[in-house]
mmCIF file of C-alpha atoms and ligand atoms in Angstrom:
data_model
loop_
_atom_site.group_PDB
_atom_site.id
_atom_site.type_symbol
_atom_site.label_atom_id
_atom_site.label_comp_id
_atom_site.label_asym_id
_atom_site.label_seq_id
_atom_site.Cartn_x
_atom_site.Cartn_y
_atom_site.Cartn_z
ATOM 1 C CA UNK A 278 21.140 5.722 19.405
ATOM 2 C CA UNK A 279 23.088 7.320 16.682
ATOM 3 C CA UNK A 280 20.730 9.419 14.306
ATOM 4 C CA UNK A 281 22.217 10.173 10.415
ATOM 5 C CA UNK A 282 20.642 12.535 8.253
ATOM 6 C CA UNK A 283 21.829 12.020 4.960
ATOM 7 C CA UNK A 284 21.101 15.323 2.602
ATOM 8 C CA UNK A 285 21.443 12.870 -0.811
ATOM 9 C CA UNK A 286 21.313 9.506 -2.157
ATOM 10 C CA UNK A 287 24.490 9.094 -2.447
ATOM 11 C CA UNK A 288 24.972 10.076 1.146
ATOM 12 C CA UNK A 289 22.285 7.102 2.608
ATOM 13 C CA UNK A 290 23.879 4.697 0.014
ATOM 14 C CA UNK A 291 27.616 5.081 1.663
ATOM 15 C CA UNK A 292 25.869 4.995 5.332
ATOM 16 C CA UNK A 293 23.713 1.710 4.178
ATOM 17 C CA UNK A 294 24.616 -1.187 6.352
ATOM 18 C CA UNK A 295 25.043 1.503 9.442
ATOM 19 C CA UNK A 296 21.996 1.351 10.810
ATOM 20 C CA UNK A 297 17.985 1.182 9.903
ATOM 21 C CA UNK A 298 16.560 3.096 7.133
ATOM 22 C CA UNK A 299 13.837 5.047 8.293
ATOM 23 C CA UNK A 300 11.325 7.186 6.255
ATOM 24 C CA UNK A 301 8.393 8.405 8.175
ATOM 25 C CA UNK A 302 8.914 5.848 11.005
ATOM 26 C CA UNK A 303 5.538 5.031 11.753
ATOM 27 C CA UNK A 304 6.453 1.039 10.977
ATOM 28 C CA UNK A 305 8.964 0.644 12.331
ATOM 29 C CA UNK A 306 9.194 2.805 15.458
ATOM 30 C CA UNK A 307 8.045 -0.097 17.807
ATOM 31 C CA UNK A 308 10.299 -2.539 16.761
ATOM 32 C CA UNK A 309 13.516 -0.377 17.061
ATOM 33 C CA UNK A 310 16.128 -1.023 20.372
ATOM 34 C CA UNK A 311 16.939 2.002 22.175
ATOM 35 C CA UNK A 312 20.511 1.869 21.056
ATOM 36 C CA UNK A 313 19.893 1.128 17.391
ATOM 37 C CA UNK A 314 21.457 3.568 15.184
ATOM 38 C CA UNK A 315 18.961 5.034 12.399
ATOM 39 C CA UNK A 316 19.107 6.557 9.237
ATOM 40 C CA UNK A 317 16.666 8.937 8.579
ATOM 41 C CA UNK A 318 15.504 9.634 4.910
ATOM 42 C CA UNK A 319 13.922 12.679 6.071
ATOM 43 C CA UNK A 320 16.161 14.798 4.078
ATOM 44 C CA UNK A 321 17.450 13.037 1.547
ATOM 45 C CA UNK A 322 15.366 14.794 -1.212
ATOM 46 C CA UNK A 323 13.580 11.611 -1.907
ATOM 47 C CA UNK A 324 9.916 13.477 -1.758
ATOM 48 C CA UNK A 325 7.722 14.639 -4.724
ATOM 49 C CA UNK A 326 5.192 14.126 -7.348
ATOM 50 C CA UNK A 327 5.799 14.468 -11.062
ATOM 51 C CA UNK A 328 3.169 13.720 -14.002
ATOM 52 C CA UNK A 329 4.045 13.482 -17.011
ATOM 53 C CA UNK A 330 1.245 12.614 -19.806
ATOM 54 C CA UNK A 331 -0.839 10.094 -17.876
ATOM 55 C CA UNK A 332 2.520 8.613 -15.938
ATOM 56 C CA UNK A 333 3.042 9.578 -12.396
ATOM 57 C CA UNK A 334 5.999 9.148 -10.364
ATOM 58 C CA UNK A 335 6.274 9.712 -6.749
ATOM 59 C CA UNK A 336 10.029 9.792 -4.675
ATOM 60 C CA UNK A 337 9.482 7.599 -1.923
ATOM 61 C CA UNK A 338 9.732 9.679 0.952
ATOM 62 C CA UNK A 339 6.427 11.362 -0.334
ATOM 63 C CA UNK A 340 4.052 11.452 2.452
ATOM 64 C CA UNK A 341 0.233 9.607 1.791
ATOM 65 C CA UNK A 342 -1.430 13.073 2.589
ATOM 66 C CA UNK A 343 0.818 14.635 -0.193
ATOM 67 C CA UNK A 344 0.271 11.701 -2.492
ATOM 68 C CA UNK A 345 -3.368 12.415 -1.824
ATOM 69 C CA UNK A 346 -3.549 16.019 -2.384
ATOM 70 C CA UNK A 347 -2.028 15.494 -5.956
ATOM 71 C CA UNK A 348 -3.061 12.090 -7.408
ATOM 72 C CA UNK A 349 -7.071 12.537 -7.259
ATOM 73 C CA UNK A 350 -7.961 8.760 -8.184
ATOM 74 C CA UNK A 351 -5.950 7.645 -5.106
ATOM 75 C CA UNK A 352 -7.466 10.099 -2.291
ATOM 76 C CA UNK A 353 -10.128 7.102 -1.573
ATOM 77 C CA UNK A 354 -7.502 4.473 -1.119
ATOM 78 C CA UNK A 355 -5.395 6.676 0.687
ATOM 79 C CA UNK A 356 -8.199 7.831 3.114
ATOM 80 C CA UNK A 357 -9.116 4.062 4.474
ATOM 81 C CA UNK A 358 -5.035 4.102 5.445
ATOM 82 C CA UNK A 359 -4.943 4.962 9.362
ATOM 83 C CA UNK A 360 -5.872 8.335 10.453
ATOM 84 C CA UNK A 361 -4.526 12.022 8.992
ATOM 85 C CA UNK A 362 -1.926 12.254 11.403
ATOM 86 C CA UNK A 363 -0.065 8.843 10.591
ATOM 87 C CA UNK A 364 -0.488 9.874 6.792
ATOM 88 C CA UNK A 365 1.169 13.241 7.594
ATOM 89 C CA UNK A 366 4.455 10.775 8.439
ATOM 90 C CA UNK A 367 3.869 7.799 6.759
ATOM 91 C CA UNK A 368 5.801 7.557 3.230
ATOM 92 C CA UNK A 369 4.976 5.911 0.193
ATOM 93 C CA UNK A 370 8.087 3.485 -0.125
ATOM 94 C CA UNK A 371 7.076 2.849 3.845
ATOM 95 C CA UNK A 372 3.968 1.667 2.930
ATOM 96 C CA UNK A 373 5.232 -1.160 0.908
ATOM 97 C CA UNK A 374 7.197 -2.284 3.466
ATOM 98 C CA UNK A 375 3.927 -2.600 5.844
ATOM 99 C CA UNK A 376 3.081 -5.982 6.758
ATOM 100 C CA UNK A 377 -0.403 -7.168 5.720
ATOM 101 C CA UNK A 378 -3.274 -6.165 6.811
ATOM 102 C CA UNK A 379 -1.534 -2.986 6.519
ATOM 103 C CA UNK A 380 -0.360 -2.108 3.379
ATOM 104 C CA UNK A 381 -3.478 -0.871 1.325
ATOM 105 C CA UNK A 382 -1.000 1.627 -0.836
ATOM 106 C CA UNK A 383 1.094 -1.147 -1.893
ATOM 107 C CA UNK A 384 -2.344 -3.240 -3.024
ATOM 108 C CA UNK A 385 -2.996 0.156 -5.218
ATOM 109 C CA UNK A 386 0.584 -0.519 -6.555
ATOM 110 C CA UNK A 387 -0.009 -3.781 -7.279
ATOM 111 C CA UNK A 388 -2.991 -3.538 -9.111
ATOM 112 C CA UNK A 389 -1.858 -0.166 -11.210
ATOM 113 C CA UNK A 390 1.377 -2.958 -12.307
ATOM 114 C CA UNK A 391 3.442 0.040 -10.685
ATOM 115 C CA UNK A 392 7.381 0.443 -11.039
ATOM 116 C CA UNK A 393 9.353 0.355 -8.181
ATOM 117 C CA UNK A 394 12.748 1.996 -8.351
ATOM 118 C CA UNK A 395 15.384 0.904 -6.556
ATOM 119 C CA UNK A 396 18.977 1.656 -5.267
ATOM 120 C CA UNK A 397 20.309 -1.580 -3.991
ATOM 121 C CA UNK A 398 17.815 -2.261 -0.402
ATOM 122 C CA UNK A 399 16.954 1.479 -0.448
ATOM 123 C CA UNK A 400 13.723 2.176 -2.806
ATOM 124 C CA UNK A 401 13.995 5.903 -4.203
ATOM 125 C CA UNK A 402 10.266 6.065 -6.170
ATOM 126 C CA UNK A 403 7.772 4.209 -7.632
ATOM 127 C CA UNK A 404 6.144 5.127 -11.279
ATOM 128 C CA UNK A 405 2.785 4.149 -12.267
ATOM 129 C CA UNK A 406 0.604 5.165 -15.364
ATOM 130 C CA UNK A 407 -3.407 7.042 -14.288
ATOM 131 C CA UNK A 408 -5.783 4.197 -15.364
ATOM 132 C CA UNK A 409 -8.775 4.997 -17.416
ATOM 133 C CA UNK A 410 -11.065 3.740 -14.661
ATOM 134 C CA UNK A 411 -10.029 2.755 -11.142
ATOM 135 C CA UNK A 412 -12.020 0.375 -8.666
ATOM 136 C CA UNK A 413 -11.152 0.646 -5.070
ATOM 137 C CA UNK A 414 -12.842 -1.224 -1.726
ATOM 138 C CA UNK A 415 -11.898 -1.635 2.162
ATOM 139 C CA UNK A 416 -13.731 -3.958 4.604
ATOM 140 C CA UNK A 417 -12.569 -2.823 7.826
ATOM 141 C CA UNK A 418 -13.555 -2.318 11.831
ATOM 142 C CA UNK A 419 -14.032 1.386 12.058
ATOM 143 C CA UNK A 420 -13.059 4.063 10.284
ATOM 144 C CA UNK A 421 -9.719 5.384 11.369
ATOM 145 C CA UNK A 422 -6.373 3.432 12.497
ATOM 146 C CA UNK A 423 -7.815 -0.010 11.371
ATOM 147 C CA UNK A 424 -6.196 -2.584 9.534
ATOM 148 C CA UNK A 425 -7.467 -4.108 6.254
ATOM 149 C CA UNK A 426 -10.148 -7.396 6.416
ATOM 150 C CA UNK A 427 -10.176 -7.276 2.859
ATOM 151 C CA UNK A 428 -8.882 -4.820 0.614
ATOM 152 C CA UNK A 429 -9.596 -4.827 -3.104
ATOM 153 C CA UNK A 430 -7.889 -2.501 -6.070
ATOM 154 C CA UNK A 431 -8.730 -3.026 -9.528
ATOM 155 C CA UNK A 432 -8.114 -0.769 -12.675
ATOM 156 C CA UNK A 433 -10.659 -2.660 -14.375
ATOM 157 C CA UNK A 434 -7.744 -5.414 -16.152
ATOM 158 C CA UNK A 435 -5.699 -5.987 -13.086
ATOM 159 C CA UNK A 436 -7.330 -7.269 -9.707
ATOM 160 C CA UNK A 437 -4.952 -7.246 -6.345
ATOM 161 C CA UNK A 438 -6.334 -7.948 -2.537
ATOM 162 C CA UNK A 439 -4.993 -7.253 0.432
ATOM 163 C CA UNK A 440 -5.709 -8.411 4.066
ATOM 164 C CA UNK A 441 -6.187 -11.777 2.530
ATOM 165 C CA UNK A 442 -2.638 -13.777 2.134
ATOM 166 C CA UNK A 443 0.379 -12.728 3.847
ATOM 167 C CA UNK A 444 1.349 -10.673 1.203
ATOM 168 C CA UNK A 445 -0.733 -8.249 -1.420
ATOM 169 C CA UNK A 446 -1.689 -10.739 -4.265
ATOM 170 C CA UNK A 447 -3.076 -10.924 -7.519
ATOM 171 C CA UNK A 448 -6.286 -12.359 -8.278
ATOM 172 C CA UNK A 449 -5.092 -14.176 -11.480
ATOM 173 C CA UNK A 450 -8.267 -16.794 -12.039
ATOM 174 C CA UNK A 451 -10.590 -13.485 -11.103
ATOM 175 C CA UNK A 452 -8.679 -11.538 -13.553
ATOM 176 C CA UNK A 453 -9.676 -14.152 -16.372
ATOM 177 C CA UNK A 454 -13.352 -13.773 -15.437
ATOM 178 C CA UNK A 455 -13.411 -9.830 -15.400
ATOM 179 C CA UNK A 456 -11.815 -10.047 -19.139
ATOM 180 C CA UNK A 457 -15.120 -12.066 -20.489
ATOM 181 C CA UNK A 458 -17.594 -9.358 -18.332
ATOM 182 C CA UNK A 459 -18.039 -12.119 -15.902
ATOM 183 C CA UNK A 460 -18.198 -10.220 -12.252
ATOM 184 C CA UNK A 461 -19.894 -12.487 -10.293
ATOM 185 C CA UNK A 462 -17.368 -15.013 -11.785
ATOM 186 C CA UNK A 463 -15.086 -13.316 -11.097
ATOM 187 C CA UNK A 464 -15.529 -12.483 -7.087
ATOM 188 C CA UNK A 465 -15.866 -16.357 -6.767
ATOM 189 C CA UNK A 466 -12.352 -16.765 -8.716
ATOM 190 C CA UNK A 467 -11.052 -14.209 -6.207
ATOM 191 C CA UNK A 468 -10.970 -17.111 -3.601
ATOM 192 C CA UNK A 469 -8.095 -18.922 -5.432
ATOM 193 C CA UNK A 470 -5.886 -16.116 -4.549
ATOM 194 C CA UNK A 471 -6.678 -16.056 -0.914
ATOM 195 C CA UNK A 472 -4.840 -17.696 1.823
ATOM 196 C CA UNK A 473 -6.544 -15.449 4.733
ATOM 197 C CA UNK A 474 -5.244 -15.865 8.146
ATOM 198 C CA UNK A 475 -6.714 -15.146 11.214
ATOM 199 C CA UNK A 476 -6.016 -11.590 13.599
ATOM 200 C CA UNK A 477 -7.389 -9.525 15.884
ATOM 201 C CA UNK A 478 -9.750 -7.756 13.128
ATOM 202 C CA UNK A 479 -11.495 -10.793 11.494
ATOM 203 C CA UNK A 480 -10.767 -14.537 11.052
ATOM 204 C CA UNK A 481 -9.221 -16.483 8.347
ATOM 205 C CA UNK A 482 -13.059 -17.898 7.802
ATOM 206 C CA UNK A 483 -14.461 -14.591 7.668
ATOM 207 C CA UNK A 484 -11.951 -12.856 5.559
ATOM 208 C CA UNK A 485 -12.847 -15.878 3.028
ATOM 209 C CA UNK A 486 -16.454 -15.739 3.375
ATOM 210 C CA UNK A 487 -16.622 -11.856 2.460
ATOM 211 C CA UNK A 488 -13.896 -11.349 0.003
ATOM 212 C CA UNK A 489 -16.214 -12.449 -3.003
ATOM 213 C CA UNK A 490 -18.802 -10.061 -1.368
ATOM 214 C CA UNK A 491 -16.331 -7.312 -1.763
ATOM 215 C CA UNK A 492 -14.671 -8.605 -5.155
ATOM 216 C CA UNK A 493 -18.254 -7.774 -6.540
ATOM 217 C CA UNK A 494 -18.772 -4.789 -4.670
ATOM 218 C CA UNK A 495 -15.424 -3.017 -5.611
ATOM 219 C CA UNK A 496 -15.895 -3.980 -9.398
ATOM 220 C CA UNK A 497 -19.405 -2.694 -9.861
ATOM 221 C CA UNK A 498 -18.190 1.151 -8.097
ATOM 222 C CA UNK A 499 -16.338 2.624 -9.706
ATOM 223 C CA UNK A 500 -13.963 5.394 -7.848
HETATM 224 C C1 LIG B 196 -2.055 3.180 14.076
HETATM 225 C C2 LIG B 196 -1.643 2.755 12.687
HETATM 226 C C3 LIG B 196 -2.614 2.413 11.759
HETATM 227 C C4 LIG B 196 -2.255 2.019 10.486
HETATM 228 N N1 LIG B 196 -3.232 1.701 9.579
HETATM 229 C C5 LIG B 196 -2.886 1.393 8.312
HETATM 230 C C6 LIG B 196 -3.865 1.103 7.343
HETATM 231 O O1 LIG B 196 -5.058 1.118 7.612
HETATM 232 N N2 LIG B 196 -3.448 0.817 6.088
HETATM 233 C C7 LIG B 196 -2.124 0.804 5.739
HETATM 234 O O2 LIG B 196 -1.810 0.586 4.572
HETATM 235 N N3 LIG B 196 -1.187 1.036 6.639
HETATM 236 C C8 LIG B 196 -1.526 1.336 7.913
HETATM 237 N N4 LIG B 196 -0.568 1.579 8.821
HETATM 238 C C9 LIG B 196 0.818 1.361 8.441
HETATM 239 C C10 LIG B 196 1.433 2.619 7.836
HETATM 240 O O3 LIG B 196 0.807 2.955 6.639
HETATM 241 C C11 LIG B 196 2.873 2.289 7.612
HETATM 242 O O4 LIG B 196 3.464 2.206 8.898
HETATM 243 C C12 LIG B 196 3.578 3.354 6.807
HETATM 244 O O5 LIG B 196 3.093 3.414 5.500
HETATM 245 C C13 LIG B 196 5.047 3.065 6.774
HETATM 246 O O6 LIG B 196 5.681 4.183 6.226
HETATM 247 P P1 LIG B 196 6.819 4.944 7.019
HETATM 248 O O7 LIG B 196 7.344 5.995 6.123
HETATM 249 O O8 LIG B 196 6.349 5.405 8.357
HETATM 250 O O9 LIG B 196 7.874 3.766 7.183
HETATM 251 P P2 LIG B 196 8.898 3.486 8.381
HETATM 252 O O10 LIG B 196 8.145 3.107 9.602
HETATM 253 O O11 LIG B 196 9.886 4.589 8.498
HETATM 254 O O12 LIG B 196 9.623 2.200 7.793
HETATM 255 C C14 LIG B 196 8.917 0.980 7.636
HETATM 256 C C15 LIG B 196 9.858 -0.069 7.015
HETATM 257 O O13 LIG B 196 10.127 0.278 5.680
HETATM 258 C C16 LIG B 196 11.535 0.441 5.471
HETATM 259 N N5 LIG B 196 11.648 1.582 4.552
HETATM 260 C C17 LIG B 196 10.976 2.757 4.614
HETATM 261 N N6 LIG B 196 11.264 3.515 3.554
HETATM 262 C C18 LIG B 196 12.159 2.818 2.809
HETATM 263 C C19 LIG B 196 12.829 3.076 1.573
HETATM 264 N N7 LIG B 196 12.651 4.212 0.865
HETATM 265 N N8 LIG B 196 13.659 2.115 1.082
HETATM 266 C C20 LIG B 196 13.843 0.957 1.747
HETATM 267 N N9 LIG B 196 13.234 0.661 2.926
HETATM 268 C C21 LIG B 196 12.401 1.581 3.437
HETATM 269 C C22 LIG B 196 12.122 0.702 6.854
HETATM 270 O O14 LIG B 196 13.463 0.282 6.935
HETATM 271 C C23 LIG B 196 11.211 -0.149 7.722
HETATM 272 O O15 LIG B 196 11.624 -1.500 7.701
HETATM 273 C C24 LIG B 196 -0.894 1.971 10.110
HETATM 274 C C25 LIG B 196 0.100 2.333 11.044
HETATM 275 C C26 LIG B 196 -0.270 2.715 12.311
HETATM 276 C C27 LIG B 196 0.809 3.099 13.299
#
């Protein structure tokens, strides 16, 4: 296995096509052959949050504990995600690469409309704005290291689920219903959005029968 450790972007963009980009590993670890040849983002001075006014953007090699520590509204979202030490490794541009039911970060993105910034395949930060009120909600097994049954962000406008469809998804029709006031509507509209399938945490019936339940939870607490 041949290791790089690019010290720039300029250095992982000549290396891309060398080997697999890897940020805090925790992913993709598993799937990687003994001889594969990595490169490491580690160093690549990727990492950091900046705010400016009420728009935040974090390089993508920013750990989850970090992103915790200095986006408050996120700490809740970010403390359903695994356990502390996979957040200690696990990156923010990692996270959106994290096949459902993982992936709760990139559900937060999704619902917050966020910005993704990209270099070709490699993704350097993502930029979002702080929303006025933010609406947050995990179904899962047990607390720590357990992967998403349903997963619901909302800012109040914008409604996204995870641990429902292969991939984090907007609840359009729900959407609709939350603009006229309509919750309960709008749980039930969730459903339209949902193709749940069926794992080792919960079955595609469940997931279904309890993502309204949670729709109407998340949108009546607000974080
Ligand atoms: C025990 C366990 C429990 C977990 N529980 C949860 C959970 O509850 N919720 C949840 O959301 N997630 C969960 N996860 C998943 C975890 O959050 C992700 O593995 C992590 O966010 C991935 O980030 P990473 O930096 O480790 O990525 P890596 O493992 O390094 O990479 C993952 C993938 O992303 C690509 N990649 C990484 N960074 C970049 C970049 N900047 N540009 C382009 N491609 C990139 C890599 O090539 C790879 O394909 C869990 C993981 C484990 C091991």
């Amino acid at each position: 296995m041949q290791v790089h450790v690019p010290t720039s972007i300029d250095e992982v963009l000549g290396l891309m096509g060398q080997g697999t980009i890897v940020a805090g590993c925790t992913g993709i670890f598993p799937h990687l052959a003994p001889t594969e040849s990595i490169i490491s983002l580690r160093k690549a001075g990727l990492s950091g949050v900046e705010t400016e006014g009420d728009t935040v953007r974090v390089g993508a090699t920013t750990t989850l504990t970090q992103l915790a520590r200095e986006v408050p509204f996120l700490r809740e979202a970010i403390a359903s995600i695994a356990s502390p030490t996979i957040r200690n490794m696990a990156t923010v541009g990692g996270n959106l690469f994290a096949p459902q039911p993982h992936g709760d970060l990139a559900v937060c993105l999704l619902a917050l409309d966020a910005e993704i910034e990209r270099n070709g395949d490699l993704v350097t930060g993502v930029s979002f704005k702080v929303p006025e009120q933010w609406f947050y909600t995990k179904a899962m097994r047990r607390k720590q290291n357990s992967a998403s049954i349903v997963t619901v962000a909302s800012d109040g406008t914008r409604i996204a689920l995870g641990g429902v469809a292969r991939e984090p998804v907007r609840a359009l029709a729900a959407e609709a219903k939350l603009a006229e006031g309509d919750i309960d509507g709008a749980a039930e509209a969730a459903l339209e959005a949902a193709d749940p399938f069926d794992d080792a945490y919960a079955s595609a019936w469940y997931r279904r029968r309890v993502l309204p339940v949670h729709v109407r939870r998340a949108l009546t607490n607000a974080v």
